[in-house]
XYZ file of C-alpha atoms in Angstrom:
457
model
C 84.248 81.648 91.556
C 81.996 80.891 94.522
C 79.075 83.386 94.701
C 79.199 84.662 98.269
C 75.887 86.229 99.260
C 74.233 86.548 102.686
C 72.058 83.525 103.398
C 68.453 84.290 104.290
C 68.431 82.353 107.564
C 71.476 83.546 109.488
C 71.423 82.240 113.054
C 70.528 84.607 115.888
C 73.450 86.080 117.870
C 73.061 87.438 121.392
C 73.484 91.035 120.192
C 70.319 90.818 118.057
C 67.937 89.315 120.624
C 66.085 92.639 121.022
C 65.639 93.975 117.459
C 65.359 97.713 116.828
C 62.223 99.037 115.027
C 64.393 99.700 111.948
C 65.539 96.072 111.806
C 63.254 95.299 108.835
C 62.664 98.882 107.718
C 61.905 100.094 104.220
C 61.624 103.857 103.949
C 59.512 103.552 100.802
C 57.408 100.677 99.506
C 59.304 100.617 96.225
C 62.891 101.438 95.407
C 63.679 104.921 94.123
C 64.445 105.005 90.410
C 67.675 106.858 91.051
C 69.816 108.057 93.925
C 72.887 110.261 94.037
C 74.618 107.799 96.358
C 73.855 104.133 96.926
C 75.489 102.535 99.961
C 75.452 98.742 99.831
C 75.394 97.330 103.349
C 73.631 98.563 106.502
C 76.187 97.445 109.064
C 78.896 99.373 110.879
C 80.587 100.505 107.645
C 77.448 101.489 105.731
C 75.841 103.378 108.613
C 79.096 105.189 109.397
C 79.550 106.291 105.784
C 75.969 107.572 105.680
C 76.466 109.498 108.917
C 79.698 111.126 107.771
C 78.344 112.032 104.336
C 75.526 113.971 105.975
C 78.033 115.578 108.320
C 80.181 116.631 105.350
C 77.277 118.252 103.489
C 77.746 122.010 103.200
C 75.323 124.175 105.198
C 72.683 125.703 102.965
C 73.281 123.189 100.185
C 70.818 120.385 99.516
C 72.004 117.039 100.843
C 72.564 114.344 98.212
C 69.890 111.692 97.863
C 71.169 108.540 99.557
C 69.827 104.995 99.541
C 71.153 102.234 101.793
C 70.550 98.711 100.525
C 70.808 95.746 102.889
C 70.436 92.115 101.847
C 68.909 91.018 105.148
C 67.930 92.946 108.296
C 69.759 96.084 109.329
C 73.104 95.252 110.929
C 72.669 91.503 110.556
C 76.180 90.692 109.361
C 79.569 90.559 111.087
C 79.037 93.707 113.169
C 76.176 92.094 115.105
C 78.044 88.793 115.503
C 81.385 89.930 116.895
C 82.998 89.718 120.326
C 82.193 93.297 121.300
C 85.768 94.580 121.289
C 86.826 98.089 120.348
C 90.432 96.993 120.497
C 93.266 98.728 118.657
C 96.460 96.895 117.754
C 99.553 98.848 118.747
C 102.218 96.128 118.757
C 101.167 92.720 117.325
C 100.287 92.804 113.605
C 101.779 96.305 113.652
C 105.229 94.724 114.059
C 104.599 92.607 110.946
C 103.549 95.713 109.019
C 106.706 97.497 110.158
C 108.869 94.670 108.851
C 107.101 94.787 105.470
C 106.399 98.502 105.019
C 108.544 100.401 107.529
C 107.848 101.694 111.010
C 106.340 105.006 109.870
C 103.613 103.333 107.789
C 102.895 100.795 110.530
C 102.735 103.498 113.203
C 100.121 105.343 111.126
C 97.866 102.297 111.387
C 98.491 101.916 115.131
C 97.774 105.589 115.833
C 94.642 105.528 113.672
C 93.256 102.523 115.528
C 94.172 103.863 118.977
C 92.392 107.131 118.139
C 89.091 105.253 117.878
C 88.970 104.427 121.608
C 88.658 108.060 122.752
C 86.941 109.348 119.617
C 84.170 106.818 120.164
C 83.824 107.784 123.823
C 83.425 111.451 122.888
C 80.949 110.680 120.103
C 78.839 108.273 122.158
C 78.610 110.750 125.035
C 77.799 113.672 122.738
C 75.073 111.712 120.932
C 73.771 110.021 124.068
C 74.010 106.575 122.476
C 72.923 103.666 124.658
C 75.417 101.032 123.479
C 77.266 99.944 126.646
C 80.478 101.629 125.485
C 83.128 101.069 128.165
C 86.756 102.204 128.137
C 88.995 99.756 129.971
C 92.290 97.873 129.626
C 93.198 95.065 127.268
C 95.076 92.151 128.791
C 96.690 90.093 126.049
C 97.711 86.878 127.775
C 100.491 84.827 126.227
C 100.562 81.095 126.963
C 103.588 80.130 124.855
C 107.033 81.358 125.870
C 108.527 81.356 122.370
C 105.647 83.368 120.958
C 105.810 85.768 123.904
C 109.486 86.399 123.188
C 108.694 86.970 119.512
C 106.027 89.530 120.387
C 108.326 91.289 122.842
C 111.015 91.526 120.194
C 108.556 93.059 117.720
C 107.295 95.464 120.394
C 110.830 96.598 121.243
C 111.752 97.029 117.581
C 108.714 99.246 117.052
C 109.632 101.488 119.971
C 113.266 101.639 118.863
C 112.037 102.662 115.411
C 109.969 105.519 116.823
C 106.411 104.086 116.918
C 104.829 106.338 119.552
C 101.518 104.415 119.807
C 103.432 101.282 120.827
C 104.752 103.001 123.952
C 101.204 102.741 125.313
C 101.585 98.972 125.750
C 103.048 97.717 129.043
C 104.675 94.286 129.215
C 104.033 91.994 132.182
C 106.861 89.487 132.494
C 106.552 85.777 133.251
C 106.895 85.900 137.022
C 103.878 88.235 137.362
C 101.752 87.106 134.414
C 99.415 84.694 136.229
C 98.724 86.965 139.176
C 98.244 90.012 136.941
C 95.907 88.340 134.452
C 94.240 85.691 136.577
C 94.755 83.238 133.704
C 96.172 79.797 134.402
C 99.503 79.118 132.724
C 100.124 82.706 131.597
C 103.777 83.283 130.696
C 103.470 86.979 129.852
C 101.017 89.765 129.089
C 100.644 93.024 127.214
C 98.219 95.635 128.511
C 96.990 98.932 127.060
C 93.889 101.084 126.596
C 90.902 99.537 124.884
C 87.101 99.470 125.057
C 84.074 97.284 124.407
C 80.663 97.982 122.931
C 77.235 96.653 121.932
C 77.881 97.415 118.266
C 74.359 96.586 117.032
C 72.915 99.335 119.241
C 75.504 101.819 118.003
C 74.773 101.053 114.351
C 71.011 101.228 114.759
C 71.379 104.608 116.474
C 73.256 105.881 113.429
C 70.673 104.398 111.064
C 67.796 105.891 113.030
C 69.465 109.302 112.853
C 70.230 109.242 109.116
C 66.785 107.864 108.235
C 65.231 110.750 110.188
C 67.345 113.078 108.024
C 65.925 111.671 104.792
C 68.121 108.724 103.877
C 66.185 105.874 102.278
C 66.881 102.545 104.024
C 65.824 99.382 102.223
C 66.338 96.126 104.112
C 65.893 92.643 102.611
C 67.020 93.994 99.271
C 70.095 92.053 98.114
C 72.134 93.596 95.319
C 72.741 91.133 92.496
C 74.777 93.073 89.947
C 76.411 96.413 89.122
C 76.381 97.509 85.475
C 76.844 100.651 83.390
C 73.745 102.218 81.801
C 73.236 102.265 78.053
C 73.314 104.936 76.787
C 75.655 106.592 79.315
C 74.097 109.134 81.691
C 74.994 111.267 84.685
C 73.867 108.305 86.773
C 76.854 106.252 85.756
C 75.929 102.979 87.489
C 72.933 100.641 87.556
C 72.459 98.818 90.828
C 70.394 95.707 90.183
C 68.575 94.174 93.156
C 66.009 91.475 93.815
C 63.350 94.212 93.863
C 64.368 96.337 90.911
C 67.134 98.627 89.678
C 68.433 101.955 90.991
C 70.490 104.365 88.921
C 73.345 105.830 90.985
C 76.035 108.470 90.546
C 78.128 107.019 93.361
C 78.272 103.541 94.891
C 79.877 102.696 98.224
C 80.624 99.027 98.835
C 80.210 98.487 102.582
C 79.882 94.776 101.930
C 82.901 93.259 103.719
C 82.830 89.445 103.287
C 80.311 89.599 100.441
C 82.134 92.175 98.298
C 83.312 89.855 95.534
C 79.753 88.813 94.624
C 79.083 92.285 93.160
C 82.648 93.617 92.765
C 84.287 90.507 91.294
C 87.724 92.093 90.976
C 88.029 91.588 94.759
C 87.639 87.816 94.478
C 90.660 86.465 96.337
C 91.505 89.844 97.831
C 88.592 89.768 100.268
C 87.607 86.260 101.336
C 84.723 85.264 103.645
C 85.887 83.509 106.801
C 83.723 81.894 109.466
C 84.143 82.984 113.072
C 82.564 81.622 116.259
C 81.387 83.470 119.348
C 79.551 82.651 122.566
C 77.869 84.105 125.632
C 78.745 82.579 128.981
C 76.429 83.199 131.936
C 77.597 83.277 135.552
C 74.552 82.816 137.845
C 75.266 84.084 141.347
C 78.984 83.618 140.793
C 81.438 84.387 143.586
C 84.387 84.192 141.163
C 86.781 87.170 140.887
C 85.082 89.895 138.807
C 86.560 90.676 135.397
C 87.055 94.346 134.597
C 89.368 94.097 131.581
C 89.071 92.629 128.100
C 91.214 89.617 127.284
C 92.981 87.732 124.560
C 94.268 84.270 125.437
C 96.915 83.306 122.891
C 98.339 79.790 122.824
C 100.494 80.397 119.723
C 100.554 82.471 116.548
C 97.266 81.149 115.161
C 95.329 79.776 118.156
C 93.715 82.421 120.342
C 90.436 83.378 122.017
C 89.100 86.804 122.994
C 86.567 87.877 125.595
C 84.849 90.818 127.258
C 82.928 91.007 130.538
C 79.477 92.583 130.392
C 77.601 94.679 132.897
C 74.959 91.970 133.355
C 77.630 89.548 134.572
C 77.798 87.545 131.360
C 80.964 87.107 129.330
C 81.302 87.163 125.540
C 83.983 84.721 124.367
C 85.031 84.240 120.761
C 87.505 81.960 119.054
C 87.523 78.155 119.412
C 89.910 78.062 116.446
C 91.625 74.902 117.641
C 88.407 72.919 117.050
C 88.113 73.668 113.333
C 91.284 75.339 112.017
C 92.691 72.043 110.718
C 89.727 71.659 108.328
C 89.934 74.625 106.004
C 86.767 73.843 104.053
C 84.685 74.488 107.177
C 85.868 78.044 107.833
C 87.768 79.506 104.853
C 85.895 80.878 101.823
C 82.609 80.198 103.650
C 79.671 82.631 103.647
C 76.968 80.597 105.402
C 76.179 81.863 108.910
C 73.055 79.734 109.395
C 74.754 77.158 111.627
C 77.748 76.785 113.896
C 80.276 73.972 113.886
C 79.432 71.427 116.602
C 83.009 71.056 117.958
C 83.106 74.833 118.469
C 79.852 74.702 120.448
C 81.267 72.172 122.887
C 84.544 74.107 123.221
C 82.993 76.870 125.337
C 81.572 74.511 127.981
C 83.621 74.976 131.151
C 85.729 77.671 129.492
C 86.007 80.011 132.479
C 86.643 77.124 134.863
C 89.484 75.795 132.677
C 91.281 79.046 132.102
C 90.675 81.533 134.922
C 91.887 81.199 138.496
C 89.129 81.308 141.089
C 86.429 80.288 138.588
C 86.539 76.553 139.259
C 83.315 76.604 141.313
C 81.642 79.471 139.463
C 78.958 77.331 137.776
C 79.501 79.441 134.635
C 77.791 77.852 131.633
C 77.364 78.472 127.926
C 74.143 80.325 127.196
C 74.436 80.403 123.396
C 76.946 80.032 120.565
C 76.699 81.668 117.144
C 78.710 82.172 114.006
C 79.483 85.146 111.788
C 81.201 85.741 108.468
C 84.183 88.075 108.422
C 85.836 89.587 105.357
C 89.530 88.664 105.435
C 91.808 90.615 103.144
C 94.753 88.773 101.655
C 97.284 91.145 103.262
C 95.430 91.714 106.546
C 94.667 95.343 105.715
C 91.278 96.853 104.817
C 90.498 98.074 101.305
C 89.477 101.718 101.526
C 89.042 104.331 98.788
C 88.026 104.585 95.158
C 87.761 101.258 93.373
C 90.604 101.258 90.818
C 89.361 101.893 87.272
C 85.773 102.517 88.381
C 85.006 106.209 88.700
C 82.249 106.815 91.227
C 82.730 103.525 93.081
C 84.205 103.440 96.596
C 84.950 100.610 98.970
C 85.184 100.177 102.736
C 85.650 96.453 103.299
C 88.018 93.606 104.131
C 88.599 94.187 107.842
C 89.908 90.716 108.723
C 87.869 90.502 111.925
C 89.346 93.771 113.174
C 86.994 96.442 111.884
C 85.764 98.018 115.121
C 88.859 100.242 115.632
C 89.132 101.038 111.906
C 85.754 101.612 110.312
C 84.217 104.707 111.898
C 87.050 107.108 111.092
C 87.806 105.366 107.785
C 84.178 106.077 106.834
C 84.847 109.750 107.513
C 87.641 109.580 104.952
C 85.324 107.934 102.404
C 82.789 110.725 102.991
C 85.442 113.347 102.215
C 86.233 111.580 98.943
C 82.565 111.299 97.972
C 81.361 114.753 99.009
C 84.453 116.892 98.462
C 86.230 114.884 95.767
C 89.245 114.674 98.064
C 92.146 112.412 97.143
C 92.836 109.478 99.448
C 96.210 110.944 100.406
C 94.559 114.109 101.737
C 92.033 112.376 104.014
C 94.426 111.484 106.825
C 93.774 107.761 106.392
C 96.705 105.351 106.844
C 98.484 104.932 103.523
C 98.393 101.136 103.829
C 94.569 101.116 103.773
C 94.329 102.429 100.220
C 92.815 99.952 97.779
C 95.010 99.652 94.689
C 95.267 97.477 91.602
C 98.528 96.072 92.943
C 96.933 94.986 96.209
C 93.949 93.486 94.391
C 96.116 91.530 91.942
C 98.458 90.379 94.704
C 95.474 89.126 96.648
C 94.262 87.087 93.718
C 97.673 85.471 93.292
C 97.781 84.650 97.016
C 94.346 83.090 96.722
C 95.551 80.878 93.875
C 98.629 79.865 95.874
C 96.453 79.036 98.889
C 94.012 77.003 96.840
C 96.848 74.718 95.730
C 97.696 73.767 99.301
C 96.157 70.783 101.058
C 96.279 72.297 104.552
C 96.253 75.839 105.905
C 99.425 77.448 107.111
C 99.512 77.412 110.877
């Protein structure tokens, strides 16, 4: 088993170029000896769980003591290294889920993700969060006719089966695809409601709020091991860190790609995967302005994604074609200290190659970075109580798609922790529930994958 832990020298992404005062915060000089709840991870998942737990606390009752442990700086993992999308899936992977689990179960996932777009808008406006949250349209551009037809078939099957969220996607046929999208060679498009965000700013707002309410945040405190105390006590778990041990009644794993290092039963069920992202600058460009978010998909496995920003820059992620053939460089990798050189070169001239009217834009690559995502073996997040471990909960394994899943999933975790609610009563999609069957199936898939010489494309 490869020990996947955050490296100390992760490279700097654009989103973290102006660190928040809490970036290296420690609420107390030493760790508390015990805490009712220990949340491991101070990214999008950990901060959201902390927020919702405090929201769930009953008026007049003392709030539980909560400690958040982060291996590096606050929000220094995948959340601060992504492409900035708040993009639900209402037809693509949802069609695969429908084929495997039925339309009703798949539609639950689609509706849950779509709900995030407006729920976030309401929350950001209510809280006055400065995080560049923008509601817009997704334009999923298809560049392969066969794959476009496959996606259309899945889309139509979902609607025929009664998936209401899927009706929100409009199909742009081949004859109009280039003019609608502005992308060279487009053979079709899907468009629907989406949003984009500066996720680091959102997370640090949440952390600032919960710290002001008494939560103890400890950055640069990697967790090394979880054990049971001897003799047993009401604090049923010992959380061992590089700076000492905390006794905890409840643990929440908000650890995504790094989960298996301290919850080894998830080895093979949640695997670290390297992603690549860039910022492209357009100095004084007269090119057509972009107002939508985009996915450019050349086939089932090769795609890029991008968002335009208010400052005129463009965030582009992907470059899969430059490294996907060499599995050892991206799969089961937890080192985000450097980016693959072929991926760096890929983004040069990107807008000029792909978008009409950008040929003379002088757009250039400002920076390229890498991040480590937590891919689940079945493409679905693991949410809920860790099987066989009373008092342990997990919110991880988002397969590069956590933005439209995590915030409301964290609300469900909070209901389980604070109210003792069963997963089935939280309103979370049934397919998100972590189970022994899913964990064991993931491990068998990992073994099968490890026996192959090349990745499945």
